[in-house]
PDB file of C-alpha atoms in Angstrom:
ATOM      1  CA  MET A   1      -3.498  47.649-198.005  1.00  0.00           C
ATOM      2  CA  PHE A   2      -1.797  47.979-194.315  1.00  0.00           C
ATOM      3  CA  ARG A   3      -4.611  45.457-192.987  1.00  0.00           C
ATOM      4  CA  VAL A   4      -3.817  42.796-195.597  1.00  0.00           C
ATOM      5  CA  LEU A   5       0.164  42.663-194.812  1.00  0.00           C
ATOM      6  CA  PRO A   6      -0.519  41.929-190.973  1.00  0.00           C
ATOM      7  CA  ALA A   7      -2.721  38.849-192.125  1.00  0.00           C
ATOM      8  CA  LEU A   8      -0.301  37.689-194.751  1.00  0.00           C
ATOM      9  CA  ALA A   9       2.072  37.566-191.821  1.00  0.00           C
ATOM     10  CA  LEU A  10       0.151  35.561-189.688  1.00  0.00           C
ATOM     11  CA  ILE A  11      -0.331  33.356-192.427  1.00  0.00           C
ATOM     12  CA  LEU A  12       3.281  33.033-193.577  1.00  0.00           C
ATOM     13  CA  ALA A  13       4.889  32.791-190.046  1.00  0.00           C
ATOM     14  CA  PRO A  14       3.689  29.469-188.886  1.00  0.00           C
ATOM     15  CA  ILE A  15       5.008  27.796-192.712  1.00  0.00           C
ATOM     16  CA  SER A  16       8.562  29.447-192.113  1.00  0.00           C
ATOM     17  CA  MET A  17       8.998  28.442-188.584  1.00  0.00           C
ATOM     18  CA  ALA A  18       7.999  24.994-189.430  1.00  0.00           C
ATOM     19  CA  GLY A  19      11.156  24.689-191.371  1.00  0.00           C
ATOM     20  CA  CYS A  20       9.443  22.146-193.663  1.00  0.00           C
ATOM     21  CA  ALA A  21       7.595  24.249-196.544  1.00  0.00           C
ATOM     22  CA  MET A  22      10.643  26.452-197.464  1.00  0.00           C
ATOM     23  CA  SER A  23      12.264  26.117-200.851  1.00  0.00           C
ATOM     24  CA  PRO A  24      15.923  25.015-201.178  1.00  0.00           C
ATOM     25  CA  ARG A  25      16.475  28.204-203.065  1.00  0.00           C
ATOM     26  CA  LEU A  26      15.263  30.246-200.237  1.00  0.00           C
ATOM     27  CA  MET A  27      17.428  28.480-197.647  1.00  0.00           C
ATOM     28  CA  SER A  28      21.006  29.026-196.421  1.00  0.00           C
ATOM     29  CA  SER A  29      23.817  26.345-197.171  1.00  0.00           C
ATOM     30  CA  THR A  30      23.840  26.257-193.513  1.00  0.00           C
ATOM     31  CA  ASP A  31      20.363  25.117-192.877  1.00  0.00           C
ATOM     32  CA  CYS A  32      20.687  22.723-196.061  1.00  0.00           C
ATOM     33  CA  MET A  33      23.602  21.279-194.902  1.00  0.00           C
ATOM     34  CA  ALA A  34      22.352  20.898-190.923  1.00  0.00           C
ATOM     35  CA  ARG A  35      19.553  19.430-192.315  1.00  0.00           C
ATOM     36  CA  VAL A  36      20.849  16.419-194.341  1.00  0.00           C
ATOM     37  CA  MET A  37      23.419  15.895-191.663  1.00  0.00           C
ATOM     38  CA  TYR A  38      20.434  15.632-189.059  1.00  0.00           C
ATOM     39  CA  PHE A  39      18.380  12.994-191.063  1.00  0.00           C
ATOM     40  CA  GLU A  40      21.149  11.007-192.691  1.00  0.00           C
ATOM     41  CA  SER A  41      23.340  10.618-189.705  1.00  0.00           C
ATOM     42  CA  ASN A  42      21.276   8.887-186.460  1.00  0.00           C
ATOM     43  CA  ARG A  43      20.692  12.651-185.280  1.00  0.00           C
ATOM     44  CA  SER A  44      23.294  11.992-182.678  1.00  0.00           C
ATOM     45  CA  SER A  45      26.718  11.265-184.267  1.00  0.00           C
ATOM     46  CA  ALA A  46      29.288  14.663-184.754  1.00  0.00           C
ATOM     47  CA  GLU A  47      31.242  12.143-186.842  1.00  0.00           C
ATOM     48  CA  GLY A  48      28.682  10.733-188.816  1.00  0.00           C
ATOM     49  CA  MET A  49      27.395  14.391-189.442  1.00  0.00           C
ATOM     50  CA  LEU A  50      30.967  15.517-190.166  1.00  0.00           C
ATOM     51  CA  ALA A  51      31.190  12.279-192.823  1.00  0.00           C
ATOM     52  CA  VAL A  52      27.941  13.291-194.602  1.00  0.00           C
ATOM     53  CA  GLY A  53      28.570  16.863-194.587  1.00  0.00           C
ATOM     54  CA  THR A  54      32.341  15.752-196.588  1.00  0.00           C
ATOM     55  CA  VAL A  55      30.505  13.790-198.769  1.00  0.00           C
ATOM     56  CA  VAL A  56      27.944  16.629-200.072  1.00  0.00           C
ATOM     57  CA  MET A  57      31.204  19.414-200.107  1.00  0.00           C
ATOM     58  CA  ASN A  58      32.935  16.635-202.470  1.00  0.00           C
ATOM     59  CA  ARG A  59      30.044  16.552-204.705  1.00  0.00           C
ATOM     60  CA  VAL A  60      29.862  20.583-204.599  1.00  0.00           C
ATOM     61  CA  HIS A  61      33.168  20.731-205.882  1.00  0.00           C
ATOM     62  CA  ASP A  62      32.582  18.094-208.932  1.00  0.00           C
ATOM     63  CA  PRO A  63      31.546  19.441-211.922  1.00  0.00           C
ATOM     64  CA  ARG A  64      29.084  16.448-212.382  1.00  0.00           C
ATOM     65  CA  PHE A  65      27.102  17.937-209.678  1.00  0.00           C
ATOM     66  CA  PRO A  66      25.501  21.149-208.678  1.00  0.00           C
ATOM     67  CA  ARG A  67      27.803  24.004-207.452  1.00  0.00           C
ATOM     68  CA  SER A  68      25.756  24.697-204.118  1.00  0.00           C
ATOM     69  CA  VAL A  69      25.148  23.043-201.299  1.00  0.00           C
ATOM     70  CA  CYS A  70      21.188  23.073-201.260  1.00  0.00           C
ATOM     71  CA  GLY A  71      21.577  22.574-205.206  1.00  0.00           C
ATOM     72  CA  VAL A  72      23.346  19.041-204.124  1.00  0.00           C
ATOM     73  CA  ILE A  73      21.054  18.467-201.200  1.00  0.00           C
ATOM     74  CA  SER A  74      18.033  18.780-203.096  1.00  0.00           C
ATOM     75  CA  GLN A  75      18.937  16.101-206.323  1.00  0.00           C
ATOM     76  CA  LYS A  76      16.418  13.622-206.275  1.00  0.00           C
ATOM     77  CA  ASN A  77      16.526  10.351-204.854  1.00  0.00           C
ATOM     78  CA  GLN A  78      20.225  11.142-203.531  1.00  0.00           C
ATOM     79  CA  PHE A  79      19.773  11.921-199.714  1.00  0.00           C
ATOM     80  CA  ALA A  80      17.154  11.142-196.987  1.00  0.00           C
ATOM     81  CA  ASP A  81      13.601  11.625-198.465  1.00  0.00           C
ATOM     82  CA  GLY A  82      12.520  14.980-196.988  1.00  0.00           C
ATOM     83  CA  ALA A  83      15.524  16.007-195.623  1.00  0.00           C
ATOM     84  CA  LEU A  84      15.011  19.571-196.484  1.00  0.00           C
ATOM     85  CA  TRP A  85      11.306  19.663-195.897  1.00  0.00           C
ATOM     86  CA  LYS A  86      10.262  17.170-192.798  1.00  0.00           C
ATOM     87  CA  SER A  87       9.750  18.789-189.522  1.00  0.00           C
ATOM     88  CA  VAL A  88      12.852  18.485-187.092  1.00  0.00           C
ATOM     89  CA  ARG A  89      11.734  17.222-183.660  1.00  0.00           C
ATOM     90  CA  GLU A  90      15.005  16.939-181.918  1.00  0.00           C
ATOM     91  CA  GLY A  91      16.517  20.066-180.437  1.00  0.00           C
ATOM     92  CA  LYS A  92      19.815  18.848-179.042  1.00  0.00           C
ATOM     93  CA  SER A  93      20.420  16.899-182.355  1.00  0.00           C
ATOM     94  CA  LEU A  94      19.797  20.105-184.759  1.00  0.00           C
ATOM     95  CA  ALA A  95      21.809  22.141-182.394  1.00  0.00           C
ATOM     96  CA  LEU A  96      24.618  19.589-183.269  1.00  0.00           C
ATOM     97  CA  ALA A  97      24.042  19.335-186.353  1.00  0.00           C
ATOM     98  CA  LYS A  98      24.124  23.269-186.853  1.00  0.00           C
ATOM     99  CA  ALA A  99      27.566  23.105-185.305  1.00  0.00           C
ATOM    100  CA  MET A 100      29.018  20.412-187.545  1.00  0.00           C
ATOM    101  CA  ALA A 101      27.364  22.155-190.552  1.00  0.00           C
ATOM    102  CA  GLY A 102      29.471  25.261-189.608  1.00  0.00           C
ATOM    103  CA  LYS A 103      32.630  23.033-189.262  1.00  0.00           C
ATOM    104  CA  VAL A 104      32.430  21.747-192.738  1.00  0.00           C
ATOM    105  CA  LEU A 105      31.170  24.882-194.440  1.00  0.00           C
ATOM    106  CA  SER A 106      34.334  26.487-192.536  1.00  0.00           C
ATOM    107  CA  GLY A 107      36.425  23.988-194.331  1.00  0.00           C
ATOM    108  CA  TYR A 108      36.796  20.981-191.635  1.00  0.00           C
ATOM    109  CA  ARG A 109      36.347  17.297-193.361  1.00  0.00           C
ATOM    110  CA  HIS A 110      36.397  13.729-192.304  1.00  0.00           C
ATOM    111  CA  PRO A 111      39.454  12.403-193.135  1.00  0.00           C
ATOM    112  CA  GLY A 112      38.293   8.795-193.542  1.00  0.00           C
ATOM    113  CA  VAL A 113      35.818   9.673-195.743  1.00  0.00           C
ATOM    114  CA  GLY A 114      38.399  10.927-198.313  1.00  0.00           C
ATOM    115  CA  GLU A 115      36.761  11.740-202.132  1.00  0.00           C
ATOM    116  CA  ALA A 116      33.739   9.803-201.441  1.00  0.00           C
ATOM    117  CA  GLU A 117      30.940  11.508-203.167  1.00  0.00           C
ATOM    118  CA  TYR A 118      28.405   8.449-201.983  1.00  0.00           C
ATOM    119  CA  PHE A 119      27.143   6.537-199.079  1.00  0.00           C
ATOM    120  CA  HIS A 120      24.460   3.833-198.285  1.00  0.00           C
ATOM    121  CA  THR A 121      23.317   2.779-194.719  1.00  0.00           C
ATOM    122  CA  ALA A 122      26.012   0.609-193.258  1.00  0.00           C
ATOM    123  CA  GLY A 123      25.236  -3.314-193.399  1.00  0.00           C
ATOM    124  CA  LEU A 124      23.955  -3.373-196.587  1.00  0.00           C
ATOM    125  CA  THR A 125      25.735  -5.140-199.534  1.00  0.00           C
ATOM    126  CA  PHE A 126      26.005  -4.440-203.055  1.00  0.00           C
ATOM    127  CA  PRO A 127      27.437  -6.605-205.848  1.00  0.00           C
ATOM    128  CA  TYR A 128      28.772  -4.092-207.639  1.00  0.00           C
ATOM    129  CA  SER A 129      32.738  -4.075-208.165  1.00  0.00           C
ATOM    130  CA  ASN A 130      32.936  -0.283-209.276  1.00  0.00           C
ATOM    131  CA  MET A 131      32.335   0.762-205.285  1.00  0.00           C
ATOM    132  CA  HIS A 132      35.697   1.577-202.940  1.00  0.00           C
ATOM    133  CA  TYR A 133      34.971   1.888-199.398  1.00  0.00           C
ATOM    134  CA  THR A 134      36.714   4.207-197.430  1.00  0.00           C
ATOM    135  CA  TRP A 135      34.788   4.587-193.859  1.00  0.00           C
ATOM    136  CA  VAL A 136      31.935   3.982-191.561  1.00  0.00           C
ATOM    137  CA  ALA A 137      30.198   6.424-189.333  1.00  0.00           C
ATOM    138  CA  GLY A 138      26.775   7.263-188.263  1.00  0.00           C
ATOM    139  CA  GLY A 139      25.249   4.746-189.589  1.00  0.00           C
ATOM    140  CA  ASN A 140      26.378   5.017-193.083  1.00  0.00           C
ATOM    141  CA  ALA A 141      29.315   3.530-195.203  1.00  0.00           C
ATOM    142  CA  PHE A 142      30.913   6.083-197.183  1.00  0.00           C
ATOM    143  CA  TYR A 143      32.591   4.978-200.871  1.00  0.00           C
ATOM    144  CA  GLU A 144      33.925   6.433-204.171  1.00  0.00           C
ATOM    145  CA  LYS A 145      32.584   5.180-207.345  1.00  0.00           C
ATOM    146  CA  TYR A 146      35.280   4.347-210.222  1.00  0.00           C
TER     147      TYR A 146
END
């Protein structure tokens, strides 16, 4: 039995260190938030990361969405494909995302985003009349739906 455990640890260690094979249920709110900020805000814009984090928290506080950060981020077709499982390659950008995730989870919000719960790539336009744009940051346009 004691020989099986070290072998299992050798198998699981690379998976957990890659940061791409973990279930959102096993990740912390900080990890989920940092990853979505990293993948959604051009990886270098603190303002964009803060704006993305504000949208996530607006959704967490809306009963129409899951009640947890990881639950909101893991909703299908809502955030960057693979935000919770793709490999992270830029250490400096990830460090910034973790710092901004800590701020958002401590209550800091982007004032320009307001109550927006949605965003899309800046520069795209849509013919819908139920969208009220609030801010543009980190390559994204943030909006509320009526």
